[in-house]
Short mmCIF file of C-alpha atoms and ligand atoms in Angstrom, two decimals:
data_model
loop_
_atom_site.label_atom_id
_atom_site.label_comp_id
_atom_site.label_asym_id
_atom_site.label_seq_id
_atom_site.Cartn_x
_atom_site.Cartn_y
_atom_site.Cartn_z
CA UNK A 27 -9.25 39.73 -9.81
CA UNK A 28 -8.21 40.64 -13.76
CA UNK A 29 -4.86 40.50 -12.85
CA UNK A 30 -5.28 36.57 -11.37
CA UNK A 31 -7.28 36.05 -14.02
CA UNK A 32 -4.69 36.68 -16.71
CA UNK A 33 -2.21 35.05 -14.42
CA UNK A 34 -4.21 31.59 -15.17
CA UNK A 35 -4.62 32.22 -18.54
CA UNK A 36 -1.14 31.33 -19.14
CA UNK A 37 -0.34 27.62 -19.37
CA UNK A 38 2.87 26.87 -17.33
CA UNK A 39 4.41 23.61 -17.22
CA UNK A 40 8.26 22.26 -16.38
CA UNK A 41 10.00 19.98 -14.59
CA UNK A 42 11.91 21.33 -11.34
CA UNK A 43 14.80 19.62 -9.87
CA UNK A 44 14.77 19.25 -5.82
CA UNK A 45 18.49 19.30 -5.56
CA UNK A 46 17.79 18.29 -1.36
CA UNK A 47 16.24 14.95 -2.51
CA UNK A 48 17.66 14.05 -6.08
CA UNK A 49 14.32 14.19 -7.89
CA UNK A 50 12.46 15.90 -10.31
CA UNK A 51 8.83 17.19 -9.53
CA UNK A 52 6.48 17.73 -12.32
CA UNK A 53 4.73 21.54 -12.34
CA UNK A 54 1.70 22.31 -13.78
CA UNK A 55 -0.68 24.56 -13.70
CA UNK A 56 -3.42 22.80 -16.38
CA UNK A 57 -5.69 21.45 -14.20
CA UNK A 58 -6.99 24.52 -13.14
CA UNK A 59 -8.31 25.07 -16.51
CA UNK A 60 -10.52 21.78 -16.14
CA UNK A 61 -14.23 23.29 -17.28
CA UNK A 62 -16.94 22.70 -14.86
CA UNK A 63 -18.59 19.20 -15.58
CA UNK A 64 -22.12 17.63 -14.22
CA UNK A 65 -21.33 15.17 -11.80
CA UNK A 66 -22.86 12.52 -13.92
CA UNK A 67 -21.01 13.16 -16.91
CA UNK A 68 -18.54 10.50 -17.40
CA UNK A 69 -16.03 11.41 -20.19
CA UNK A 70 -15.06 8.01 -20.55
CA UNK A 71 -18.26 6.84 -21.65
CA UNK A 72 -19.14 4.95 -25.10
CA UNK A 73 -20.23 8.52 -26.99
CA UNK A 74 -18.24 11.05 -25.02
CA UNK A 75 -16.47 13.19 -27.16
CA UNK A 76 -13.15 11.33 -27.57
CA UNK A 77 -14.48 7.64 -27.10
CA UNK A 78 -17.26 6.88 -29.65
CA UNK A 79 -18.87 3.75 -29.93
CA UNK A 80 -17.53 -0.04 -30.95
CA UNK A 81 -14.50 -0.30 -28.34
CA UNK A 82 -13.57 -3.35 -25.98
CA UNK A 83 -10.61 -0.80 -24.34
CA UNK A 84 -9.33 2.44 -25.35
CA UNK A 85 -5.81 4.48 -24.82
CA UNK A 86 -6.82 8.13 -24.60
CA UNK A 87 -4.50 11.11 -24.03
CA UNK A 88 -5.07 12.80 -20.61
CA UNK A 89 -6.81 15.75 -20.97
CA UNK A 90 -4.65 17.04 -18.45
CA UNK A 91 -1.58 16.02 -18.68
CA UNK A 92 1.93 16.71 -16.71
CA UNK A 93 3.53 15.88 -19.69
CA UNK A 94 3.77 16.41 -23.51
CA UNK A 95 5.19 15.78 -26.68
CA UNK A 96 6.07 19.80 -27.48
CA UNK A 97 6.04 21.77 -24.07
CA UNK A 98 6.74 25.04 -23.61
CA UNK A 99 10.04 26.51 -22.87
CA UNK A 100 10.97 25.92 -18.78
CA UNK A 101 11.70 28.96 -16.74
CA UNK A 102 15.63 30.04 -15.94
CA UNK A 103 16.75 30.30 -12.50
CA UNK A 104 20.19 31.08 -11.34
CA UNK A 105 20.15 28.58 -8.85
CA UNK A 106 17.70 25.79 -9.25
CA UNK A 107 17.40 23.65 -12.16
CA UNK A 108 14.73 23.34 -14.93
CA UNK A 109 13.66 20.81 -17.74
CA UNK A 110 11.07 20.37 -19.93
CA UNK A 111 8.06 18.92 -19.36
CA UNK A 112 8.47 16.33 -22.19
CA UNK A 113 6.67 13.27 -22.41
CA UNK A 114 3.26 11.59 -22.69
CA UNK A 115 0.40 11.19 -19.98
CA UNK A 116 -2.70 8.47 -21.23
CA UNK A 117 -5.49 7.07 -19.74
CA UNK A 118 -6.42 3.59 -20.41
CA UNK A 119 -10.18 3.04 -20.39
CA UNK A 120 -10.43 -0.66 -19.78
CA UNK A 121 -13.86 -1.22 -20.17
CA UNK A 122 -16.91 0.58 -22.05
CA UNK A 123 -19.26 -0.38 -19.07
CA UNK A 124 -18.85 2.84 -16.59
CA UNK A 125 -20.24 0.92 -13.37
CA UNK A 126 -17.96 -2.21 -13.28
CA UNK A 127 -15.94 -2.50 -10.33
CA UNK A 128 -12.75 -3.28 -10.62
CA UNK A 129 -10.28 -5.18 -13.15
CA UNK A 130 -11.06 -8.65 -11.32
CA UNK A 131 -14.92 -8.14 -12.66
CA UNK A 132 -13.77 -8.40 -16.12
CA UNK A 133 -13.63 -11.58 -18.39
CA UNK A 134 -10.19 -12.73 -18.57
CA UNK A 135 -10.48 -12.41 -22.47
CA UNK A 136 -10.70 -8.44 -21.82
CA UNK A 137 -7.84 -8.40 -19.31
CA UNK A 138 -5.62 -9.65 -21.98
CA UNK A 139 -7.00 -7.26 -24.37
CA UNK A 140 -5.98 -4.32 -21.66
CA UNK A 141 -2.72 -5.49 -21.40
CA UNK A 142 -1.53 -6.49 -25.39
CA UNK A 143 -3.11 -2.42 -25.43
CA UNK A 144 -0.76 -1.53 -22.92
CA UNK A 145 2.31 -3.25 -24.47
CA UNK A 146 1.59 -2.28 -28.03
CA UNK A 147 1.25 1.43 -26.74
CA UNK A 148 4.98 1.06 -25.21
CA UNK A 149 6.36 -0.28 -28.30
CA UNK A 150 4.97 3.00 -30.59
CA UNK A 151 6.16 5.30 -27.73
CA UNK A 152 9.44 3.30 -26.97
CA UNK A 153 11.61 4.91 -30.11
CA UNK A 154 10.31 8.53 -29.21
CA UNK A 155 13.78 10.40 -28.16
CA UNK A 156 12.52 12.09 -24.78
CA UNK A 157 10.84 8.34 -24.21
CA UNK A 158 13.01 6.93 -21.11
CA UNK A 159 10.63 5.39 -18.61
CA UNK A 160 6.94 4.29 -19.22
CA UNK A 161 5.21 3.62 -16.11
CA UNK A 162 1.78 2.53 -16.29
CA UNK A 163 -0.41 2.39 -12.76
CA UNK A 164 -3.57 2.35 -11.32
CA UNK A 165 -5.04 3.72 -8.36
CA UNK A 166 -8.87 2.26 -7.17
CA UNK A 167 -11.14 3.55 -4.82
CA UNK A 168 -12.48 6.74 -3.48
CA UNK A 169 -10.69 6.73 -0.24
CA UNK A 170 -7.67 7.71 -2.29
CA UNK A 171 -8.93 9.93 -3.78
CA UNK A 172 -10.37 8.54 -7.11
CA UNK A 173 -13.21 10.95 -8.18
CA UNK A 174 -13.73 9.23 -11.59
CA UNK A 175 -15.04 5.96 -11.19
CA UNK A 176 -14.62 4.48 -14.51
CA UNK A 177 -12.51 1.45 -14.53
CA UNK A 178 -9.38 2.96 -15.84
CA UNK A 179 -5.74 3.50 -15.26
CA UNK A 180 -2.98 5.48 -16.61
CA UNK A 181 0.58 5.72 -18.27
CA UNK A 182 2.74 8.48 -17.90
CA UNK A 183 6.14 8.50 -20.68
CA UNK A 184 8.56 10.34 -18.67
CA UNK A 185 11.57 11.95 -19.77
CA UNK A 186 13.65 10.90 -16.43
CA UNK A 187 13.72 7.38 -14.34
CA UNK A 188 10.92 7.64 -11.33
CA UNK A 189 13.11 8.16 -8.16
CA UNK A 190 11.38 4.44 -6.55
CA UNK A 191 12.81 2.71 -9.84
CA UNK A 192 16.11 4.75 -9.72
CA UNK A 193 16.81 3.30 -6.13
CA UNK A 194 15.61 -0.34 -7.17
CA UNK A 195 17.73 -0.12 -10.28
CA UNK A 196 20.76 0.80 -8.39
CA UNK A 197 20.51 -1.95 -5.43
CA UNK A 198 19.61 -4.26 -8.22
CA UNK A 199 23.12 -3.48 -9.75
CA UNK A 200 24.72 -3.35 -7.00
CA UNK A 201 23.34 -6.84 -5.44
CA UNK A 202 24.40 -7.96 -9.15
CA UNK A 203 27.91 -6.76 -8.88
CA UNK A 204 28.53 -8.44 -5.41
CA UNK A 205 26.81 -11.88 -5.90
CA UNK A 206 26.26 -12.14 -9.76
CA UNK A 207 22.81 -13.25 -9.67
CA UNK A 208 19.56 -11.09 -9.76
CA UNK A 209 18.08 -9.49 -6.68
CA UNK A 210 14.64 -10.19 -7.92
CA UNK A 211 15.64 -13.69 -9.13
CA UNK A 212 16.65 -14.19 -5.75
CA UNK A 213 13.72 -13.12 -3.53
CA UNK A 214 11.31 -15.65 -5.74
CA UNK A 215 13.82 -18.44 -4.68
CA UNK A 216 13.57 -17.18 -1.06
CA UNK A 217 10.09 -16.28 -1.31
CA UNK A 218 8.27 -19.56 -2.95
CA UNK A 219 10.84 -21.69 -0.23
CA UNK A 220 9.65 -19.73 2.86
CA UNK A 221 6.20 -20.07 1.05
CA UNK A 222 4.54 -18.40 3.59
CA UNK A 223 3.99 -15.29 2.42
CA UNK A 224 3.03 -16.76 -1.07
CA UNK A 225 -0.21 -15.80 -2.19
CA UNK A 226 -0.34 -16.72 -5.70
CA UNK A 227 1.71 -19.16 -7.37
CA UNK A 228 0.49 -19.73 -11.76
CA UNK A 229 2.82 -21.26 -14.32
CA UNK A 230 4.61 -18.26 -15.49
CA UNK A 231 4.38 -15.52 -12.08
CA UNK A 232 4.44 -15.62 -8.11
CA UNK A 233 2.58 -13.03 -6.16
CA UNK A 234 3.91 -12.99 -2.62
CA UNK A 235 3.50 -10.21 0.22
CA UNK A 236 7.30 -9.57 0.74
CA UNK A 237 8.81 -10.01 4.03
CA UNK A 238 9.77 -6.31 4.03
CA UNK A 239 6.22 -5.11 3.21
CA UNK A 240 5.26 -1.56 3.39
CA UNK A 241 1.81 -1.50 2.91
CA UNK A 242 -0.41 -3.65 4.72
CA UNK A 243 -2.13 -5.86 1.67
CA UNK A 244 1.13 -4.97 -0.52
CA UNK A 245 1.64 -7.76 -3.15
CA UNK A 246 4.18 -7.72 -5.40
CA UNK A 247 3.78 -10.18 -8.89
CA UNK A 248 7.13 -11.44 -10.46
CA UNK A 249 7.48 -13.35 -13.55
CA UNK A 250 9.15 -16.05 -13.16
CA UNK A 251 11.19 -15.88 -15.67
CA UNK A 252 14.24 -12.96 -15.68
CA UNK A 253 12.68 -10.45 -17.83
CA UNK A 254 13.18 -6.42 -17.58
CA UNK A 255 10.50 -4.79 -20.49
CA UNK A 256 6.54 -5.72 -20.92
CA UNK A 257 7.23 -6.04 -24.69
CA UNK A 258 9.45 -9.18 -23.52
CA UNK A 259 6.76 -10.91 -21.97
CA UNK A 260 5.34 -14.12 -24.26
CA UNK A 261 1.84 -14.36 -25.15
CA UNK A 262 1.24 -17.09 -22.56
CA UNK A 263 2.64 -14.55 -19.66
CA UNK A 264 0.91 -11.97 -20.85
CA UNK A 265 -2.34 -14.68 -20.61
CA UNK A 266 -0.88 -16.09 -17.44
CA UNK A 267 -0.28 -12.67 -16.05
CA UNK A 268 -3.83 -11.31 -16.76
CA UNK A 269 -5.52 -14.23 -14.72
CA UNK A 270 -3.00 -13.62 -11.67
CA UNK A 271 -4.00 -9.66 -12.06
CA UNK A 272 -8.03 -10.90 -12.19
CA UNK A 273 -7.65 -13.06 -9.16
CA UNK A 274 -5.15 -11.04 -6.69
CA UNK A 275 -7.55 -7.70 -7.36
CA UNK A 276 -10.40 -10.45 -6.55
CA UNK A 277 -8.69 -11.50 -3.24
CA UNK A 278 -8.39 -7.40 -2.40
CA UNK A 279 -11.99 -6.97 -3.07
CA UNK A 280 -13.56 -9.58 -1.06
CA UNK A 281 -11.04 -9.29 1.61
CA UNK A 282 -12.91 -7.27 4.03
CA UNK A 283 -16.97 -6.30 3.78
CA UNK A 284 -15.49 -3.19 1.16
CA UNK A 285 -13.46 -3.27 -1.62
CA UNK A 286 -9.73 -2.42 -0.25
CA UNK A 287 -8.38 0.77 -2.45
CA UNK A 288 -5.19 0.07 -3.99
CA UNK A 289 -2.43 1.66 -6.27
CA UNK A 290 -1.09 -0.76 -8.38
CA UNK A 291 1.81 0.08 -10.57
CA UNK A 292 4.46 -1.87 -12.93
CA UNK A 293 7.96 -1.31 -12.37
CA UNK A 294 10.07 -2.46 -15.24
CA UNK A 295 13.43 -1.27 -16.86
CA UNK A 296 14.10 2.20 -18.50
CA UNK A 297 13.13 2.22 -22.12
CA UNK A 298 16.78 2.83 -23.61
CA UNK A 299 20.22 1.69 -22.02
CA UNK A 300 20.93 -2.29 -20.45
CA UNK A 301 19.73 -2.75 -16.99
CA UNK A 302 19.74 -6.95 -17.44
CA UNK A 303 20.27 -6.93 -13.73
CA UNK A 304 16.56 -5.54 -13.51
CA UNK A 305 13.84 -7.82 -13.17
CA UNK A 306 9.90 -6.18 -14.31
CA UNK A 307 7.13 -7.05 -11.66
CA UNK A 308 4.18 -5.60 -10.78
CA UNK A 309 3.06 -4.08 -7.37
CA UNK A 310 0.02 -3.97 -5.50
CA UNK A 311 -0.48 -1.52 -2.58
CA UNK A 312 -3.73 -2.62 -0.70
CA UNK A 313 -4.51 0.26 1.61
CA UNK A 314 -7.04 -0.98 3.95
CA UNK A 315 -5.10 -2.50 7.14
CA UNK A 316 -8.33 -3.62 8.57
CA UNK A 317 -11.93 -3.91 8.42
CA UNK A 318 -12.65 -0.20 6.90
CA UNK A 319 -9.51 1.03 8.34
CA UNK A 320 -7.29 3.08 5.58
CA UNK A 321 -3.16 2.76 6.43
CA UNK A 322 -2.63 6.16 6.57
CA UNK A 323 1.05 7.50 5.48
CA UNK A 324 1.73 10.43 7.69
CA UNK A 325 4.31 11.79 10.08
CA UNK A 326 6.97 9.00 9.58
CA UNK A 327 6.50 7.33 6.23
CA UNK A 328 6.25 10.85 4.68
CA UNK A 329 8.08 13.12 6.87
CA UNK A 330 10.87 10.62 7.42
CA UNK A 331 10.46 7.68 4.90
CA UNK A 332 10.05 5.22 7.10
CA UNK A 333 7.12 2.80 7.06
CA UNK A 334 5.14 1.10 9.88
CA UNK A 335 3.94 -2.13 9.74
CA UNK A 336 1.10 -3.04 11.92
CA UNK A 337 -0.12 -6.49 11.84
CA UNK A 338 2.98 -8.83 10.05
CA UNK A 339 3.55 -9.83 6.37
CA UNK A 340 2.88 -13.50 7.38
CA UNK A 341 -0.10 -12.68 8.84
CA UNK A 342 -2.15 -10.84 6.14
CA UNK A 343 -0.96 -13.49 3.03
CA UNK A 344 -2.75 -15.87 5.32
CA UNK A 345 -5.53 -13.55 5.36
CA UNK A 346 -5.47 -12.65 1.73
CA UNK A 347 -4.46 -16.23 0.33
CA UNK A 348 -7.73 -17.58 2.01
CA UNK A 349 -9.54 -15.20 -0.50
CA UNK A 350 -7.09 -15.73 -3.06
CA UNK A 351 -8.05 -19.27 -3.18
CA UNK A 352 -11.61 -18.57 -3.40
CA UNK A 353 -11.42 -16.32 -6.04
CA UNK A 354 -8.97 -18.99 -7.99
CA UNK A 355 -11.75 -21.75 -8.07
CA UNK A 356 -14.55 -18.89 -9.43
CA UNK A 357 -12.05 -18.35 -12.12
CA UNK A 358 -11.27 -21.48 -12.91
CA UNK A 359 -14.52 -23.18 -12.42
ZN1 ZN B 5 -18.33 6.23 -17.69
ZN1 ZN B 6 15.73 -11.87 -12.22
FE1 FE B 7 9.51 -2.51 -7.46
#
């Protein structure tokens, strides 16, 4: 027991490489030292120890984070390789108001608010050295495994390109190479003229399901301009962009008689190099493939990649733009 205990006391954190799949996994071992909290103690709440009072939406580091500014030395192997766990983990607390639901049940005012946060905290972090990918995403709803319920979400600053944004980035180049045009660019052309699986269409962005879908409710959100960073985005996207967000999460939530959980997650360019062949967008995995009924990814999505798509893609925008709509004249009215 002493022995484990001293074991634990030690803080151990680095990157391994998985040399079988090309990607990095990020170790830690600080979550174990999370102190034992009441169940109703919310540490995201107007007076908790790191919020105070007087804020609309806050960036907090994570308590626990994978990543950080000065982290220890990795371990040496012979074999397998090592890196440091560099980098920044947040959490943004969107509102002060612990039992709002979702992003959609905020005033559009607010939404903005989140996401000039959310760009201003990329363009402090952006000029950090070990700064090379800032994804920010959030995942809603216990079913996934959300055990604090406080609207928030999260940005991690890694120190290496995710492994999705690695394989978009190269068939984005490559698509670039062969036709000169943008991938992206090119899936809103054939997306808004099959129209189909349009769910969305505002000024500035389209939010479609695409016809190659993974998730059942999965709706991806382009600009419609060619744009690779969030700090590129004009005020009026990021205005236009916050009422799309507000009434696509709306469309999730009434969808079926309980809120659908979702990850949502922007993919844009790395922070330092020229990827102008990348376009940014936003996507939105809605879990629930029916009434109650969680998509789960087992056997062949994870064991083999591969996803199944029960239902189609045409289908469920049908399904989803009906709510859509609904949820566009609330907003707007
Ligand atoms: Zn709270
Ligand atoms: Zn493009
Ligand atoms: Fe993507």
């Amino acid at each position: 027991m002493a022995m484990i205990m001293r074991d634990r006391e030690k803080v151990f954190m680095e990157l391994r490489w998985d040399p079988v799949q090309g990607e990095w996994i990020m170790v830690s071992n600080l979550r174990g030292y999370r102190p034992w909290q009441p169940e109703t103690y919310c540490p995201f709440c107007p007076g908790a120890p790191e919020t105070g009072y007087g804020w609309r939406a806050l960036i907090l580091e994570n308590r626990f984070p994978m990543l950080i500014p000065e982290p220890p030395e990795p371990s040496r192997h012979s074999f397998y390789v090592t890196a440091k766990s560099v980098g920044r983990c947040y959490v943004v607390v969107e509102s002060p108001i612990h039992s709002l639901d979702d992003l959609s049940d905020l005033p559009l005012d607010d939404v903005i608010y989140i996401l000039d946060l959310v760009i201003e905290k990329q363009k402090e972090i952006e000029k950090e050295s070990y700064a090379t990918y800032f994804i920010w995403f959030r995942n809603k709803g216990k079913e996934i495994g959300v055990s604090l319920t406080h609207p928030h979400s999260q940005i991690y600053v890694t120190p290496f390109i995710p492994s999705k944004i690695e394989r978009e980035l190269k068939n984005a180049e490559e698509y670039w190479r062969k036709n000169n045009e943008c991938l992206f660019c090119r899936i809103l052309e054939v997306e808004s003229s099959d129209k189909i699986r349009v769910v969305y269409s505002s000024d500035c962005w389209m939010g479609f399901i695409p016809f190659y879908a993974h998730w059942p409710f999965e709706v991806h959100i382009y600009p419609k301009r060619h744009v690779q960073l969030i700090t590129q985005l004009t005020n009026n996207e990021v205005k236009d962009l916050a009422k799309v967000l507000k009434v696509v999460l709306c469309g999730l939530k009434i969808l079926f008689s309980k809120p659908s959980p979702y990850i949502m997650v922007l993919h844009q360019a790395p922070l330092k190099g020229s990827y102008s062949y990348y376009h940014l967008h936003i996507e939105i995995y809605g879990m629930f493939r029916d009434e109650n009924k969680i998509k789960y990814v087992a056997g062949i999505e994870t064991g083999g990649g591969n996803f199944t798509y029960d239902s189609t893609p045409e289908d469920n925008a049908l399904k989803l733009k009906e709510k859509i709509d609904k949820c566009r004249e609330e907003l707007i009215s």
